[in-house]
CSV table of C-alpha atoms in Angstrom, one decimal:
chain,number,residue,atom,x,y,z
A,1,MET,CA,-3.2,21.9,-16.8
A,2,THR,CA,0.5,22.9,-16.6
A,3,ASP,CA,3.4,20.6,-15.6
A,4,PHE,CA,3.7,22.5,-12.4
A,5,GLU,CA,0.1,21.9,-11.5
A,6,LEU,CA,0.1,18.3,-12.7
A,7,ASN,CA,3.3,17.4,-10.6
A,8,ALA,CA,1.7,19.0,-7.5
A,9,LEU,CA,-1.6,17.1,-8.1
A,10,LEU,CA,0.0,13.7,-8.7
A,11,LEU,CA,2.5,14.1,-5.7
A,12,SER,CA,-0.5,15.1,-3.6
A,13,ILE,CA,-2.4,12.0,-4.5
A,14,LYS,CA,0.7,9.7,-4.1
A,15,ILE,CA,1.3,11.1,-0.6
A,16,GLY,CA,-2.4,11.1,0.3
A,17,LEU,CA,-2.9,7.5,-0.6
A,18,THR,CA,0.3,6.4,1.1
A,19,SER,CA,-0.4,8.2,4.2
A,20,THR,CA,-3.9,6.8,4.4
A,21,PHE,CA,-2.8,3.2,3.9
A,22,ILE,CA,-0.2,3.6,6.5
A,23,ILE,CA,-2.8,4.4,9.2
A,24,LEU,CA,-5.6,2.1,7.8
A,25,ILE,CA,-5.0,-1.0,10.1
A,26,PRO,CA,-4.0,0.9,13.3
A,27,GLY,CA,-7.1,3.2,12.8
A,28,ILE,CA,-9.4,0.3,12.6
A,29,LEU,CA,-8.0,-1.3,15.7
A,30,ILE,CA,-8.1,1.9,17.6
A,31,ALA,CA,-11.6,2.6,16.6
A,32,TRP,CA,-12.7,-0.9,17.6
A,33,ILE,CA,-11.0,-0.5,21.0
A,34,LEU,CA,-12.6,2.9,21.6
A,35,ALA,CA,-16.0,1.6,20.7
A,36,LYS,CA,-16.0,-1.7,22.4
A,37,LYS,CA,-13.7,-1.6,25.4
A,38,ASN,CA,-13.8,0.4,28.7
A,39,PHE,CA,-10.5,0.8,30.5
A,40,LEU,CA,-8.6,3.1,32.7
A,41,GLY,CA,-7.2,6.1,30.7
A,42,LYS,CA,-9.7,5.7,27.7
A,43,THR,CA,-10.6,9.4,27.8
A,44,ILE,CA,-6.9,10.4,27.8
A,45,ILE,CA,-6.2,8.1,24.8
A,46,ASP,CA,-9.3,9.4,23.0
A,47,ALA,CA,-8.0,13.0,23.5
A,48,LEU,CA,-4.5,12.3,22.3
A,49,ILE,CA,-5.9,10.6,19.2
A,50,HIS,CA,-7.8,13.8,18.4
A,51,LEU,CA,-5.0,16.2,19.5
A,52,PRO,CA,-3.9,16.8,15.9
A,53,LEU,CA,-7.3,18.4,15.2
A,54,VAL,CA,-6.6,21.1,17.7
A,55,ILE,CA,-2.9,21.6,18.0
A,56,PRO,CA,-1.1,23.9,15.4
A,57,PRO,CA,0.0,21.8,12.6
A,58,ILE,CA,3.4,23.4,12.5
A,59,GLY,CA,4.0,22.2,16.1
A,60,ILE,CA,3.4,18.5,14.9
A,61,GLY,CA,5.9,19.2,12.1
A,62,TYR,CA,8.5,20.5,14.4
A,63,ILE,CA,8.1,17.5,16.8
A,64,LEU,CA,8.5,15.2,13.8
A,65,LEU,CA,11.6,17.1,12.7
A,66,ILE,CA,13.3,16.7,16.0
A,67,THR,CA,12.2,13.1,16.2
A,68,PHE,CA,12.8,11.9,12.7
A,69,GLY,CA,15.2,14.4,11.4
A,70,ASN,CA,18.6,13.5,9.9
A,71,GLU,CA,20.4,14.1,13.2
A,72,SER,CA,17.9,12.4,15.5
A,73,LEU,CA,18.2,9.0,17.0
A,74,LEU,CA,15.2,7.5,15.2
A,75,GLY,CA,16.0,9.3,11.9
A,76,ASN,CA,19.5,7.8,11.9
A,77,PHE,CA,18.2,4.4,12.9
A,78,PHE,CA,15.8,4.2,10.0
A,79,PHE,CA,18.2,5.6,7.5
A,80,GLU,CA,21.2,3.4,8.5
A,81,ASN,CA,19.1,0.1,8.9
A,82,PHE,CA,16.4,0.6,6.2
A,83,GLY,CA,17.6,3.4,4.0
A,84,ILE,CA,14.5,5.4,4.9
A,85,LYS,CA,14.9,9.2,5.0
A,86,PHE,CA,12.0,11.0,6.5
A,87,SER,CA,13.0,14.6,6.7
A,88,PHE,CA,12.8,16.6,3.3
A,89,SER,CA,11.3,13.6,1.5
A,90,TRP,CA,7.9,12.6,0.3
A,91,ILE,CA,8.0,9.6,2.8
A,92,GLY,CA,8.3,12.1,5.6
A,93,ALA,CA,5.4,14.1,4.1
A,94,ALA,CA,3.3,10.9,4.1
A,95,LEU,CA,4.2,10.5,7.8
A,96,ALA,CA,3.2,14.0,8.6
A,97,CYS,CA,-0.2,13.6,6.7
A,98,SER,CA,-0.8,10.3,8.5
A,99,ILE,CA,-0.6,11.9,11.9
A,100,MET,CA,-2.7,14.9,10.9
A,101,SER,CA,-5.4,12.7,9.2
A,102,PHE,CA,-5.5,9.9,11.8
A,103,PRO,CA,-8.4,11.3,13.8
A,104,LEU,CA,-10.6,11.7,10.7
A,105,LEU,CA,-10.0,8.0,9.9
A,106,VAL,CA,-10.7,6.7,13.3
A,107,ARG,CA,-14.0,8.8,13.9
A,108,PRO,CA,-16.3,7.3,11.2
A,109,ILE,CA,-15.1,3.7,11.8
A,110,ARG,CA,-15.9,4.2,15.6
A,111,VAL,CA,-19.3,5.7,14.9
A,112,LEU,CA,-20.3,2.7,12.7
A,113,ILE,CA,-19.0,0.1,15.1
A,114,GLU,CA,-20.9,1.8,18.0
A,115,ALA,CA,-24.1,1.9,15.9
A,116,GLN,CA,-24.0,-1.9,15.3
A,117,ASP,CA,-26.6,-4.2,16.9
A,118,THR,CA,-25.0,-5.8,19.9
A,119,LYS,CA,-27.5,-8.7,19.6
A,120,LEU,CA,-25.5,-10.0,16.7
A,121,GLU,CA,-22.4,-10.3,18.7
A,122,ALA,CA,-24.2,-11.7,21.6
A,123,ALA,CA,-25.7,-14.4,19.5
A,124,ALA,CA,-22.4,-15.3,17.9
A,125,LYS,CA,-20.9,-15.6,21.4
A,126,THR,CA,-23.6,-18.1,22.5
A,127,LEU,CA,-22.7,-20.1,19.4
A,128,GLY,CA,-19.1,-20.3,20.7
A,129,SER,CA,-17.4,-17.7,18.5
A,130,SER,CA,-14.3,-16.0,19.9
A,131,ASP,CA,-13.8,-12.2,20.0
A,132,ILE,CA,-11.4,-12.4,17.1
A,133,LYS,CA,-13.9,-14.4,15.0
A,134,ILE,CA,-16.6,-12.0,15.7
A,135,PHE,CA,-14.5,-9.1,14.9
A,136,PHE,CA,-13.6,-10.5,11.4
A,137,THR,CA,-17.0,-12.0,10.6
A,138,ILE,CA,-19.5,-9.4,12.1
A,139,THR,CA,-17.8,-6.2,13.3
A,140,LEU,CA,-15.5,-5.6,10.4
A,141,PRO,CA,-17.9,-6.3,7.5
A,142,LEU,CA,-20.6,-4.1,9.1
A,143,ALA,CA,-18.1,-1.4,9.7
A,144,TYR,CA,-16.8,-1.3,6.1
A,145,PRO,CA,-18.8,1.8,5.1
A,146,GLY,CA,-17.2,3.7,8.0
A,147,ILE,CA,-13.8,2.3,7.0
A,148,LEU,CA,-14.5,3.5,3.4
A,149,ALA,CA,-15.7,7.0,4.6
A,150,GLY,CA,-12.8,7.3,7.1
A,151,PHE,CA,-10.3,6.3,4.2
A,152,VAL,CA,-11.8,9.0,1.8
A,153,LEU,CA,-11.9,11.6,4.6
A,154,SER,CA,-8.3,11.1,5.8
A,155,PHE,CA,-7.2,11.2,2.2
A,156,ALA,CA,-8.9,14.6,1.8
A,157,ARG,CA,-7.2,15.8,4.9
A,158,SER,CA,-3.8,14.6,3.7
A,159,ILE,CA,-4.0,16.4,0.3
A,160,GLY,CA,-4.9,19.6,2.1
A,161,GLU,CA,-2.0,19.3,4.7
A,162,PHE,CA,0.3,22.2,4.9
A,163,GLY,CA,1.7,23.3,8.3
A,164,ALA,CA,3.2,20.0,9.5
A,165,THR,CA,4.5,19.1,6.1
A,166,ILE,CA,6.3,22.3,5.4
A,167,ALA,CA,7.9,22.3,8.9
A,168,PHE,CA,9.1,18.8,8.6
A,169,VAL,CA,10.0,18.2,4.9
A,170,GLY,CA,10.0,21.7,3.3
A,171,ASN,CA,8.7,22.8,-0.1
A,172,ILE,CA,10.8,20.7,-2.6
A,173,PRO,CA,9.5,20.6,-6.2
A,174,GLY,CA,8.9,17.0,-7.3
A,175,GLU,CA,9.6,15.6,-3.8
A,176,THR,CA,7.4,17.3,-1.2
A,177,GLN,CA,5.6,20.1,-3.1
A,178,THR,CA,2.0,19.0,-2.8
A,179,LEU,CA,-0.9,21.2,-3.9
A,180,PRO,CA,-1.1,23.4,-0.7
A,181,LEU,CA,2.7,24.0,-0.9
A,182,ALA,CA,2.6,24.7,-4.6
A,183,LEU,CA,-0.2,27.1,-4.0
A,184,TRP,CA,1.6,28.8,-1.3
A,185,LEU,CA,4.6,29.2,-3.4
A,186,LEU,CA,2.6,30.8,-6.2
A,187,ILE,CA,1.0,33.3,-3.6
A,188,GLU,CA,4.6,34.3,-2.5
A,189,THR,CA,6.2,34.6,-5.9
A,190,SER,CA,3.7,34.7,-8.8
A,191,ASP,CA,2.2,37.9,-10.2
A,192,ASN,CA,-0.3,35.9,-12.2
A,193,ASN,CA,-3.5,35.7,-10.3
A,194,ASN,CA,-5.0,33.3,-12.9
A,195,GLU,CA,-2.4,30.6,-11.9
A,196,ILE,CA,-3.1,31.0,-8.3
A,197,ILE,CA,-6.9,30.9,-8.8
A,198,ARG,CA,-6.6,27.9,-11.1
A,199,LEU,CA,-4.5,25.9,-8.6
A,200,GLY,CA,-6.7,26.8,-5.8
A,201,ILE,CA,-9.9,25.6,-7.7
A,202,ILE,CA,-8.0,22.4,-8.5
A,203,SER,CA,-7.2,21.9,-4.7
A,204,LEU,CA,-10.8,22.9,-3.7
A,205,CYS,CA,-12.4,20.5,-6.1
A,206,LEU,CA,-10.3,17.6,-5.2
A,207,ALA,CA,-10.7,18.0,-1.4
A,208,LEU,CA,-14.5,18.9,-1.6
A,209,SER,CA,-15.2,15.9,-3.8
A,210,ALA,CA,-13.5,13.6,-1.3
A,211,LEU,CA,-15.4,15.2,1.7
A,212,LEU,CA,-18.7,15.0,0.0
A,213,LEU,CA,-18.1,11.3,-0.8
A,214,ALA,CA,-17.0,10.5,2.7
A,215,THR,CA,-20.0,12.2,4.3
A,216,SER,CA,-22.4,10.6,1.9
A,217,ILE,CA,-21.1,7.1,2.6
A,218,GLU,CA,-21.2,7.5,6.3
A,219,LYS,CA,-24.7,9.0,6.4
A,220,THR,CA,-26.2,6.5,4.0
A,221,PHE,CA,-25.0,3.3,5.7
A,222,LEU,CA,-25.6,4.9,9.2
A,223,ASN,CA,-29.2,5.3,8.3
A,224,LYS,CA,-29.5,1.8,7.1
A,225,LEU,CA,-28.2,0.5,10.3
A,226,ARG,CA,-30.5,2.6,12.3
A,227,SER,CA,-33.5,1.5,10.2
A,228,SER,CA,-32.6,-2.1,10.5
A,229,LYS,CA,-32.9,-2.2,14.2
């Protein structure tokens, strides 16, 4: 593996893990709310959460650029107060990946929570357990396969993100040049098809492995939940 490929791979893993950890806790809470609560506007919120799956990613990138760019109000606020620069930095790439992969984190967690036996929570309530205690002692432990599957799936989506990333943070070697951006650069500039194919295979193997792992985890534990009822 060349230094160019290794740098892109390591940066992709770094950004993928960072972006997934950023959305982990919010994703769990949103999944629990959607699975357990009924409220006015729930359908709209559900649609907004899944919007990144259908909207052109470059549109998300442009929105992020005008919202968190160097000249924007939020961009200046974070830079002046916390020294955080989003645009044209790996942190901005992690933010873009977080938004694009958020629906894929929420979905498997929500499915596992909805599949749980409600009799367990009902029994806990009769024993005086609060909603918070039930969440941490029953709901969350039973949902951990979905959390793990969602984590892996959102990580896979992050390492494959292209449109929002390039629109928001550009294609800077060593800073924002992840596997998809490195592959795009080779397609545009390289005459060596072997380089392009090799990097494409690396990207495909990494994403496919994560996807298969997430699917396997979700399917295995969902079947266990159903068989235990």
